[in-house]
Amino acid sequence: MAASSGVPTTLAGTGPFLRSSSSTRTFSFPRSSGAFYRVGTRGPWRKLALRMSPRSDAGVDLEEKQSAGASASALEQFKISADRYMNERSSIGVIGLSVHTAPVEMREKLAVPEAQWTRAIGELCSLNHIEEAAVLSTCNRIEIYVVALSWNRGIREVIDWMAKTSGIPVTELREHLFMLRDTDATKHLFEVAAGLDSLVLGEGQILAQVKQVVRVGQGSGVLGKNIDRMFKDAITTGKRVRNETNISSGAVSVSSAAVELALMKLPKSHSTSARMLVIGAGKMGKLVIKHLAAKGSKSIVVVNRSEERVNAIREEIKDVEIIYKPFTDMFDAAAEADVVFTSTGSATPLFLKEHAEALPPVDKVVGGVRLFVDIAVPRNIGSCVADLEHVRVYNVDDLTEVVEANKEDRLRKAMEAQSIISQELKRFEAWRDSLETVPTIKKLRSHADRIRASELERCLQKIGNDALTKNMKRAIEDLSTGIVNKLLHGPLQHLRCDGNDGRTLDETLENMHALNRMFSLDTEKAIIEQKIKNKVEKTQS
């Protein structure tokens, strides 16, 4: 296969391919360990040739070319190598790891707090082969969405960035990463927004987190047009799935699963009388409090940095006593609790072994074991705490036994959701396909208008300006414009690829290439050169 298609036989710096749709061609890349990575592509394999480095394929070392003159020279060399890159389309991709592929110990090292999303996107977009980027970081996943100028090199750069950011060696990271390309990447995001890829099938919080990516991106202006449109279409998909399939009915969230897990571990006779402590009153903590109240808890201690948020929860939940404690009283509050829920954004553990060991024992009537249920990522409870005899520690990866209970019914609804996802996916692909021919349409019209204007001027000069009235000149100009528009109508119609007709993308691209050749438009090369120029300017700045 490699010999006939030009596909390289190795792909350094990639991870396992989780899923391949029936419409996607896949290629396997053997690794030294004997495992295979699979990378999906839409349409024919596109040769990946451009290397921007810092050393280009043309041998220009950009790090040594800092002056304006040297930059121009480097750009010219890139233009020469752009011929090798003409048939490649920028690829949409997702690289990441989730609760399905990596343990919480690894996910917490890669977690990107919301306050740092903009910085992370800026760093990713500064990579040589990445045009656009977005970060989706939750307790169950860390996913990097990109538009890559060159797939192989772009993916390598993102993985290197992830390794550098987390401190995890690339070789170890590869074992847990998944990556998807183009249609598969878009479909994955739509499934994520619909709750189909969550630990808790159909849970609703992930849709709010996808919305937050768009809000943060719009507020800082860091999302490119492809990523922005993809995330907005994912939100539409998520809403439709929930409204039209009712997949969320009866579904548990991570917070409710945490409460269910705690109650399962307590003696049934004392499940409602056990002393509950919730550390963190954010979205997750608030949901924990709500579910505890729904399960019959009458008094809950809440530790939080400020009392305002706790007061707001009190106003909303009237049937339970909510006792506020500041963070300075956290260990004292834990000493009086049988179950401790943690859901703060702290980057370091709140409880280490010595802290938990210093707590007094729990009464035997509630099992004689203090439960720590940690749903934060990074974790709030150090892993060493689990070594203590009278302590049990649970994190988000331990919720599986709870979510299996009502999974069968939601799986049936998930099948219904796939048809909605397919519809929305087709719409997004049609929109993206329509972008392919826009530069050719503009160049062809501009080319025709220049010819029309030139010939019109020659005609008017021959007739003589004095021989024509303004109305006659306008009529002649309208005539020339009408002739050009009618001549262009057929070619431009054959550049349409918006999903409203039976024309395939390959047919449309064939028409585009033919028009480029016939009219010497050289559109593809101009686009590539502009992209290269933008990246060179970023490198030099």
Coordinates of C-alpha atoms in Angstrom, one line a residue:
M1 CA 0.0 0.0 0.0
A2 CA 2.7 2.4 0.9
A3 CA 4.6 2.0 -2.3
S4 CA 1.5 2.5 -4.5
S5 CA -0.1 5.4 -2.6
G6 CA 2.9 7.3 -1.4
V7 CA 1.9 6.8 2.2
P8 CA 4.8 6.9 4.6
T9 CA 5.4 3.7 6.5
T10 CA 6.1 5.3 9.8
L11 CA 4.4 8.1 11.7
A12 CA 6.4 9.3 14.7
G13 CA 4.6 11.0 17.6
T14 CA 1.0 9.8 17.0
G15 CA -1.4 7.8 19.2
P16 CA -4.0 5.1 18.7
F17 CA -6.9 5.7 16.4
L18 CA -10.1 5.0 18.2
R19 CA -12.8 5.1 15.6
S20 CA -13.2 5.0 11.8
S21 CA -16.4 5.8 10.0
S22 CA -17.5 3.8 7.0
S23 CA -16.9 6.8 4.7
T24 CA -13.3 7.3 5.9
R25 CA -10.3 5.8 4.4
T26 CA -7.7 4.7 7.0
F27 CA -4.1 3.9 6.8
S28 CA -2.1 1.9 9.4
F29 CA 1.3 2.9 10.4
P30 CA 3.4 0.1 12.0
R31 CA 5.3 1.0 15.2
S32 CA 8.4 -0.7 16.5
S33 CA 6.3 -2.3 19.3
G34 CA 4.1 -4.1 16.8
A35 CA 1.0 -2.0 17.6
F36 CA -0.6 0.1 14.9
Y37 CA -1.8 3.6 14.7
R38 CA -4.7 4.5 12.4
V39 CA -5.2 7.8 10.9
G40 CA -8.5 8.6 9.1
T41 CA -8.6 10.8 6.0
R42 CA -11.5 12.0 3.9
G43 CA -11.1 11.5 0.2
P44 CA -7.8 10.4 -1.4
W45 CA -4.6 10.5 0.6
R46 CA -3.0 13.9 0.3
K47 CA 0.8 14.1 0.2
L48 CA 2.2 16.0 3.2
A49 CA 5.3 17.8 2.1
L50 CA 5.7 21.3 3.5
R51 CA 8.1 21.5 6.4
M52 CA 8.4 24.8 8.3
S53 CA 10.4 23.9 11.0
P54 CA 12.7 25.9 11.9
R55 CA 14.5 24.3 8.9
S56 CA 12.4 24.1 5.7
D57 CA 12.5 21.5 3.0
A58 CA 14.4 24.0 0.9
G59 CA 17.2 24.1 3.5
V60 CA 16.5 27.6 4.9
D61 CA 17.2 27.9 8.6
L62 CA 14.6 30.4 9.8
E63 CA 16.3 30.8 13.2
E64 CA 19.3 32.2 11.5
K65 CA 17.3 34.6 9.2
Q66 CA 16.0 37.4 11.4
S67 CA 16.3 40.4 9.2
A68 CA 13.6 41.6 6.8
G69 CA 15.7 40.8 3.7
A70 CA 16.4 37.3 5.0
S71 CA 12.7 36.8 5.7
A72 CA 11.8 37.6 2.1
S73 CA 14.4 35.1 0.9
A74 CA 13.0 32.4 3.2
L75 CA 9.5 33.1 1.9
E76 CA 10.7 32.7 -1.7
Q77 CA 12.2 29.3 -0.8
F78 CA 9.0 28.3 0.8
K79 CA 7.1 29.2 -2.4
I80 CA 9.4 26.9 -4.3
S81 CA 8.6 24.0 -2.0
A82 CA 4.8 24.9 -2.0
D83 CA 4.5 23.0 -5.3
R84 CA 4.9 19.8 -3.4
Y85 CA 2.1 20.8 -1.1
M86 CA -0.5 21.9 -3.6
N87 CA -2.9 18.9 -3.2
E88 CA -3.1 19.0 0.6
R89 CA -6.1 20.5 2.3
S90 CA -5.8 21.8 5.8
S91 CA -7.0 19.0 8.2
I92 CA -9.3 19.3 11.2
G93 CA -8.1 17.0 13.9
V94 CA -8.5 16.2 17.6
I95 CA -5.8 14.8 19.8
G96 CA -6.4 14.0 23.4
L97 CA -7.2 11.5 26.1
S98 CA -10.3 10.8 28.1
V99 CA -11.7 8.7 30.8
H100 CA -12.0 5.9 28.2
T101 CA -8.2 6.0 27.3
A102 CA -6.3 7.3 30.3
P103 CA -6.4 7.1 34.1
V104 CA -7.0 10.2 36.1
E105 CA -3.4 10.3 37.2
M106 CA -2.5 11.2 33.6
R107 CA -5.5 13.4 32.8
E108 CA -4.8 15.7 35.7
K109 CA -1.3 16.4 34.5
L110 CA -2.7 17.6 31.2
A111 CA -5.7 19.4 32.5
V112 CA -5.8 23.1 31.4
P113 CA -7.8 25.4 33.7
E114 CA -10.4 27.6 32.0
A115 CA -8.3 30.7 32.9
Q116 CA -5.5 29.3 30.8
W117 CA -7.4 28.3 27.7
T118 CA -6.6 31.5 25.8
R119 CA -2.9 31.1 26.6
A120 CA -2.9 27.5 25.5
I121 CA -4.7 28.3 22.2
G122 CA -2.2 31.0 21.5
E123 CA 0.7 28.6 22.1
L124 CA -0.8 26.0 19.9
C125 CA -1.5 28.4 17.1
S126 CA 2.1 29.6 17.2
L127 CA 3.2 26.1 16.2
N128 CA 4.5 26.0 12.7
H129 CA 1.8 23.8 11.2
I130 CA -1.2 24.7 13.3
E131 CA -3.6 27.3 11.9
E132 CA -6.5 27.2 14.5
A133 CA -6.9 25.5 17.9
A134 CA -9.3 25.0 20.8
V135 CA -9.0 23.3 24.2
L136 CA -11.7 21.2 25.8
S137 CA -10.6 20.3 29.3
T138 CA -13.0 18.7 31.8
C139 CA -12.8 16.2 34.6
N140 CA -13.2 13.4 32.1
R141 CA -11.1 14.6 29.1
I142 CA -8.5 16.9 27.7
E143 CA -8.9 17.3 24.0
I144 CA -7.0 19.6 21.6
Y145 CA -8.9 20.5 18.4
V146 CA -6.8 21.9 15.6
V147 CA -6.8 22.9 12.0
A148 CA -3.4 21.6 10.8
L149 CA -1.6 23.0 7.7
S150 CA 0.3 19.7 7.6
W151 CA -1.3 16.7 9.3
N152 CA 1.8 14.7 10.2
R153 CA 4.0 17.6 11.3
G154 CA 1.1 19.4 13.0
I155 CA 0.1 16.4 15.1
R156 CA 3.7 15.9 16.1
E157 CA 4.0 19.5 17.2
V158 CA 0.8 19.2 19.3
I159 CA 1.9 16.0 21.0
D160 CA 5.3 17.6 21.7
W161 CA 3.4 20.6 23.2
M162 CA 1.3 18.3 25.4
A163 CA 4.4 16.4 26.6
K164 CA 6.2 19.7 27.4
T165 CA 3.1 21.1 29.2
S166 CA 2.4 18.0 31.3
G167 CA 6.0 16.7 31.8
I168 CA 4.9 13.3 30.5
P169 CA 7.3 11.8 28.1
V170 CA 6.0 11.5 24.5
T171 CA 6.5 7.7 24.5
E172 CA 4.3 7.3 27.6
L173 CA 1.8 9.8 26.2
R174 CA 1.3 7.9 23.0
E175 CA 0.0 4.9 24.8
H176 CA -3.1 6.8 25.9
L177 CA -3.7 9.4 23.2
F178 CA -6.4 9.1 20.6
M179 CA -6.5 11.1 17.5
L180 CA -9.2 11.6 14.8
R181 CA -9.1 13.5 11.5
D182 CA -11.6 15.5 9.5
T183 CA -15.0 13.8 9.4
D184 CA -14.1 11.5 12.4
A185 CA -12.9 14.5 14.4
T186 CA -16.0 16.5 13.8
K187 CA -18.3 13.5 14.5
H188 CA -16.4 12.9 17.8
L189 CA -17.0 16.5 19.0
F190 CA -20.7 16.2 18.0
E191 CA -21.0 13.0 20.0
V192 CA -19.2 14.7 23.0
A193 CA -21.6 17.6 22.9
A194 CA -24.5 15.1 22.7
G195 CA -23.3 13.3 25.8
L196 CA -22.6 10.1 23.9
D197 CA -18.9 10.0 24.8
S198 CA -19.3 10.8 28.5
L199 CA -18.7 8.4 31.3
V200 CA -22.3 9.0 32.2
L201 CA -24.2 8.5 28.9
G202 CA -26.4 11.5 28.2
E203 CA -25.1 13.7 31.0
G204 CA -25.8 17.4 30.4
Q205 CA -22.9 19.2 31.9
I206 CA -20.5 18.5 29.0
L207 CA -22.8 20.6 26.6
A208 CA -22.3 23.6 29.0
Q209 CA -18.6 23.0 28.9
V210 CA -18.6 23.0 25.0
K211 CA -20.6 26.2 25.1
Q212 CA -18.0 27.7 27.4
V213 CA -15.2 27.0 24.9
V214 CA -17.1 29.2 22.4
R215 CA -17.8 31.9 25.0
V216 CA -14.1 32.1 26.0
G217 CA -13.0 31.9 22.4
Q218 CA -15.3 34.7 21.3
G219 CA -14.4 36.9 24.3
S220 CA -10.7 36.6 23.5
G221 CA -11.0 36.4 19.7
V222 CA -8.8 33.3 19.5
L223 CA -11.0 30.8 17.7
G224 CA -10.6 30.5 13.9
K225 CA -13.5 30.2 11.5
N226 CA -13.4 26.4 11.1
I227 CA -13.1 25.6 14.8
D228 CA -15.7 28.3 15.8
R229 CA -18.2 26.9 13.3
M230 CA -17.5 23.3 14.3
F231 CA -18.1 24.0 18.0
K232 CA -21.3 26.0 17.3
D233 CA -22.6 23.2 15.2
A234 CA -21.7 20.8 18.0
I235 CA -23.8 22.8 20.4
T236 CA -26.7 22.7 18.0
T237 CA -26.3 18.9 17.7
G238 CA -26.2 18.5 21.5
K239 CA -29.4 20.5 21.9
R240 CA -31.2 18.6 19.2
V241 CA -30.2 15.2 20.6
R242 CA -31.4 16.1 24.1
N243 CA -34.7 17.6 22.8
E244 CA -35.5 15.0 20.2
T245 CA -34.3 11.7 21.9
N246 CA -34.8 12.5 25.6
I247 CA -31.5 10.8 26.2
S248 CA -30.9 12.8 29.4
S249 CA -34.1 11.6 31.1
G250 CA -33.1 9.4 34.0
A251 CA -29.4 9.9 33.2
V252 CA -27.1 10.6 36.1
S253 CA -24.4 13.3 36.1
V254 CA -20.9 12.8 37.5
S255 CA -22.0 14.6 40.7
S256 CA -25.1 12.4 41.2
A257 CA -23.1 9.3 40.5
A258 CA -20.6 10.4 43.2
V259 CA -23.5 10.7 45.6
E260 CA -24.9 7.3 44.6
L261 CA -21.4 5.7 45.0
A262 CA -21.0 7.2 48.5
L263 CA -24.5 5.9 49.6
M264 CA -23.7 2.5 48.2
K265 CA -20.6 2.3 50.4
L266 CA -22.5 3.4 53.6
P267 CA -24.7 1.1 55.7
K268 CA -28.2 1.5 54.3
S269 CA -29.6 2.2 57.8
H270 CA -27.4 5.3 58.1
S271 CA -27.2 6.5 54.5
T272 CA -29.2 9.6 55.3
S273 CA -27.8 10.3 58.8
A274 CA -24.1 10.1 57.8
R275 CA -22.3 13.5 58.3
M276 CA -21.7 15.0 54.8
L277 CA -19.0 17.5 53.9
V278 CA -18.7 19.1 50.5
I279 CA -15.5 21.0 49.7
G280 CA -16.0 23.4 46.9
A281 CA -19.3 25.2 46.0
G282 CA -18.8 25.5 42.2
K283 CA -20.9 23.8 39.6
M284 CA -20.0 20.3 40.6
G285 CA -20.2 21.0 44.3
K286 CA -23.6 22.6 44.0
L287 CA -24.9 19.5 42.1
V288 CA -23.5 17.3 44.9
I289 CA -25.4 19.3 47.5
K290 CA -28.6 19.1 45.3
H291 CA -28.3 15.3 45.0
L292 CA -27.6 14.8 48.7
A293 CA -30.7 16.8 49.5
A294 CA -32.7 14.8 47.1
K295 CA -31.5 11.6 48.7
G296 CA -32.6 12.7 52.2
S297 CA -29.7 14.4 53.8
K298 CA -30.9 17.1 56.2
S299 CA -27.6 18.8 57.1
I300 CA -24.6 19.4 54.9
V301 CA -21.4 21.3 55.7
V302 CA -19.9 23.2 52.8
V303 CA -16.3 24.5 52.8
N304 CA -15.7 27.3 50.3
R305 CA -13.5 30.3 49.8
S306 CA -16.4 32.7 50.0
E307 CA -19.8 32.5 51.7
E308 CA -21.6 34.4 48.9
R309 CA -21.8 31.3 46.7
V310 CA -23.0 29.1 49.6
N311 CA -25.7 31.7 50.4
A312 CA -26.9 31.5 46.8
I313 CA -27.2 27.7 47.2
R314 CA -29.1 28.1 50.4
E315 CA -31.6 30.3 48.7
E316 CA -32.1 27.6 46.0
I317 CA -32.3 24.6 48.3
K318 CA -34.6 25.3 51.1
D319 CA -35.2 21.8 52.6
V320 CA -31.7 21.2 53.9
E321 CA -29.5 22.9 56.5
I322 CA -26.3 24.1 54.7
I323 CA -23.5 25.1 57.1
Y324 CA -20.8 27.3 55.7
K325 CA -17.1 26.9 56.8
P326 CA -14.1 28.8 55.4
F327 CA -11.1 27.0 54.0
T328 CA -9.2 27.7 57.2
D329 CA -11.6 25.3 59.0
M330 CA -11.4 22.5 56.3
F331 CA -9.5 20.0 58.4
D332 CA -11.7 20.6 61.5
A333 CA -14.8 20.1 59.3
A334 CA -13.3 16.9 57.8
A335 CA -12.7 15.6 61.4
E336 CA -16.5 15.7 62.0
A337 CA -17.5 14.2 58.6
D338 CA -18.2 10.6 57.6
V339 CA -18.1 11.4 53.9
V340 CA -16.0 14.1 52.3
F341 CA -16.8 15.2 48.7
T342 CA -14.2 17.4 47.0
S343 CA -14.6 19.3 43.7
T344 CA -12.3 22.4 43.8
G345 CA -10.1 23.8 41.1
S346 CA -7.0 23.4 43.2
A347 CA -3.9 22.4 41.2
T348 CA -2.4 20.6 44.3
P349 CA -4.0 18.1 46.6
L350 CA -6.0 19.4 49.6
F351 CA -5.5 16.2 51.6
L352 CA -2.3 14.3 51.9
K353 CA -1.7 11.1 53.9
E354 CA -0.6 13.0 57.0
H355 CA -3.7 15.2 57.0
A356 CA -6.1 12.2 56.7
E357 CA -4.1 10.2 59.3
A358 CA -4.5 13.0 61.8
L359 CA -8.3 12.9 61.6
P360 CA -10.2 11.1 64.4
P361 CA -11.8 7.7 63.6
V362 CA -15.3 7.4 62.2
D363 CA -18.1 5.8 64.2
K364 CA -18.6 2.1 63.6
V365 CA -22.3 2.6 63.0
V366 CA -21.5 4.2 59.7
G367 CA -19.0 1.6 58.8
G368 CA -15.9 2.8 60.7
V369 CA -14.4 4.0 57.5
R370 CA -14.2 7.7 56.3
L371 CA -15.1 8.0 52.6
F372 CA -13.3 10.6 50.3
V373 CA -15.2 11.0 47.0
D374 CA -13.0 13.2 44.8
I375 CA -14.6 14.4 41.5
A376 CA -12.0 17.0 40.8
V377 CA -9.3 16.9 38.1
P378 CA -6.6 17.5 39.0
R379 CA -7.5 15.5 42.1
N380 CA -8.0 17.1 45.5
I381 CA -7.1 14.0 47.4
G382 CA -3.6 12.7 47.2
S383 CA -3.3 9.1 46.1
C384 CA -1.3 8.3 49.2
V385 CA -4.4 8.8 51.3
A386 CA -5.8 5.5 50.0
D387 CA -3.0 3.6 51.9
L388 CA -4.6 4.4 55.2
E389 CA -6.5 1.5 56.8
H390 CA -9.7 3.3 57.9
V391 CA -10.0 5.5 54.8
R392 CA -11.5 4.8 51.3
V393 CA -10.8 7.1 48.4
Y394 CA -12.8 7.2 45.2
N395 CA -12.3 9.4 42.1
V396 CA -14.1 10.0 38.8
D397 CA -12.7 6.7 37.4
D398 CA -14.5 4.7 40.1
L399 CA -18.0 5.8 39.1
T400 CA -18.5 3.1 36.5
E401 CA -20.4 0.7 38.7
V402 CA -23.0 3.4 39.4
V403 CA -23.5 4.5 35.8
E404 CA -24.1 1.0 34.4
A405 CA -27.4 0.8 36.2
N406 CA -29.6 2.6 33.7
K407 CA -27.3 2.4 30.8
E408 CA -29.3 0.0 28.6
D409 CA -32.2 2.4 28.0
R410 CA -29.9 5.3 27.2
L411 CA -28.0 3.1 24.7
R412 CA -31.2 2.7 22.7
K413 CA -31.6 6.5 22.7
A414 CA -28.0 6.9 21.7
M415 CA -28.8 4.9 18.5
E416 CA -31.5 7.5 17.7
A417 CA -29.1 10.3 18.4
Q418 CA -26.7 9.0 15.7
S419 CA -29.1 10.0 12.9
I420 CA -29.3 13.5 14.2
I421 CA -25.5 13.6 14.4
S422 CA -25.3 12.4 10.8
Q423 CA -27.6 15.2 9.7
E424 CA -25.6 17.9 11.4
L425 CA -22.3 16.4 10.3
K426 CA -23.5 16.6 6.7
R427 CA -24.3 20.2 7.1
F428 CA -20.9 21.1 8.6
E429 CA -19.1 19.1 5.9
A430 CA -21.1 20.9 3.2
W431 CA -20.2 24.3 4.7
R432 CA -16.5 23.4 4.8
D433 CA -16.5 22.0 1.3
S434 CA -18.1 25.2 0.1
L435 CA -15.0 27.1 1.3
E436 CA -12.8 25.1 -1.0
T437 CA -13.9 26.9 -4.2
V438 CA -14.4 30.4 -2.8
P439 CA -10.9 31.6 -3.8
T440 CA -11.3 30.3 -7.3
I441 CA -14.7 31.9 -7.7
K442 CA -13.3 35.3 -6.5
K443 CA -10.2 35.0 -8.8
L444 CA -12.3 33.9 -11.8
R445 CA -14.7 36.8 -11.4
S446 CA -11.8 39.3 -10.8
H447 CA -10.1 37.9 -13.9
A448 CA -13.2 38.3 -16.0
D449 CA -13.9 41.8 -14.7
R450 CA -10.4 42.9 -15.5
I451 CA -10.8 41.7 -19.1
R452 CA -14.2 43.3 -19.3
A453 CA -13.0 46.7 -18.0
S454 CA -10.0 46.7 -20.3
E455 CA -12.0 45.9 -23.4
L456 CA -14.7 48.4 -22.4
E457 CA -12.1 51.1 -22.1
R458 CA -10.7 50.3 -25.6
C459 CA -14.2 50.3 -27.1
L460 CA -15.0 53.7 -25.6
Q461 CA -11.7 55.2 -26.8
K462 CA -12.4 54.0 -30.4
I463 CA -15.9 55.4 -30.4
G464 CA -14.8 58.6 -28.7
N465 CA -16.1 59.9 -25.4
D466 CA -17.7 63.0 -27.0
A467 CA -19.8 60.8 -29.3
L468 CA -21.6 59.0 -26.4
T469 CA -24.1 60.3 -23.8
K470 CA -24.0 59.1 -20.2
N471 CA -27.0 56.9 -20.8
M472 CA -25.2 55.3 -23.8
K473 CA -22.0 54.7 -21.9
R474 CA -24.0 53.1 -19.0
A475 CA -25.9 50.9 -21.5
I476 CA -22.6 49.7 -23.1
E477 CA -21.2 49.0 -19.6
D478 CA -24.3 47.1 -18.5
L479 CA -24.1 45.1 -21.8
S480 CA -20.5 44.1 -21.0
T481 CA -21.4 43.2 -17.4
G482 CA -24.4 41.1 -18.5
I483 CA -22.3 39.2 -21.1
V484 CA -19.6 38.4 -18.5
N485 CA -22.2 37.3 -15.9
K486 CA -24.0 35.0 -18.3
L487 CA -20.7 33.5 -19.4
L488 CA -19.6 32.9 -15.8
H489 CA -22.9 31.5 -14.7
G490 CA -22.2 27.9 -15.9
P491 CA -18.6 27.6 -14.6
L492 CA -19.6 29.1 -11.2
Q493 CA -22.6 26.7 -10.9
H494 CA -20.1 23.8 -11.3
L495 CA -18.1 25.2 -8.4
R496 CA -21.0 24.8 -6.0
C497 CA -20.6 22.1 -3.4
D498 CA -23.0 23.0 -0.6
G499 CA -25.0 19.7 -0.2
N500 CA -28.0 21.0 -2.2
D501 CA -27.2 19.0 -5.3
G502 CA -25.8 15.6 -6.2
R503 CA -22.4 16.9 -7.1
T504 CA -19.6 15.3 -5.0
L505 CA -16.6 17.2 -3.6
D506 CA -14.2 15.4 -5.9
E507 CA -16.3 16.5 -9.0
T508 CA -16.3 20.1 -7.8
L509 CA -12.6 20.0 -7.1
E510 CA -12.0 18.6 -10.6
N511 CA -13.9 21.6 -12.0
M512 CA -12.0 24.0 -9.8
H513 CA -8.6 22.6 -11.0
A514 CA -9.7 22.7 -14.6
L515 CA -10.8 26.4 -14.3
N516 CA -7.5 27.2 -12.6
R517 CA -5.6 25.7 -15.5
M518 CA -7.7 27.2 -18.2
F519 CA -7.6 30.7 -16.9
S520 CA -4.1 30.5 -15.2
L521 CA -5.6 31.5 -11.9
D522 CA -3.1 29.5 -9.8
T523 CA -5.4 29.8 -6.8
E524 CA -4.2 26.8 -4.8
K525 CA -0.6 28.0 -4.9
A526 CA -1.7 31.6 -3.9
I527 CA -3.5 30.2 -0.9
I528 CA -0.6 28.0 0.2
E529 CA 1.8 30.9 -0.2
Q530 CA -0.4 33.2 1.9
K531 CA -0.6 30.5 4.7
I532 CA 3.2 30.1 4.5
K533 CA 3.7 33.9 4.6
N534 CA 1.5 34.2 7.7
K535 CA 3.5 31.5 9.5
V536 CA 6.8 33.0 8.5
E537 CA 5.7 36.4 9.8
K538 CA 4.7 34.8 13.1
T539 CA 8.1 33.1 13.3
Q540 CA 9.9 36.3 12.7
S541 CA 7.8 38.4 15.1

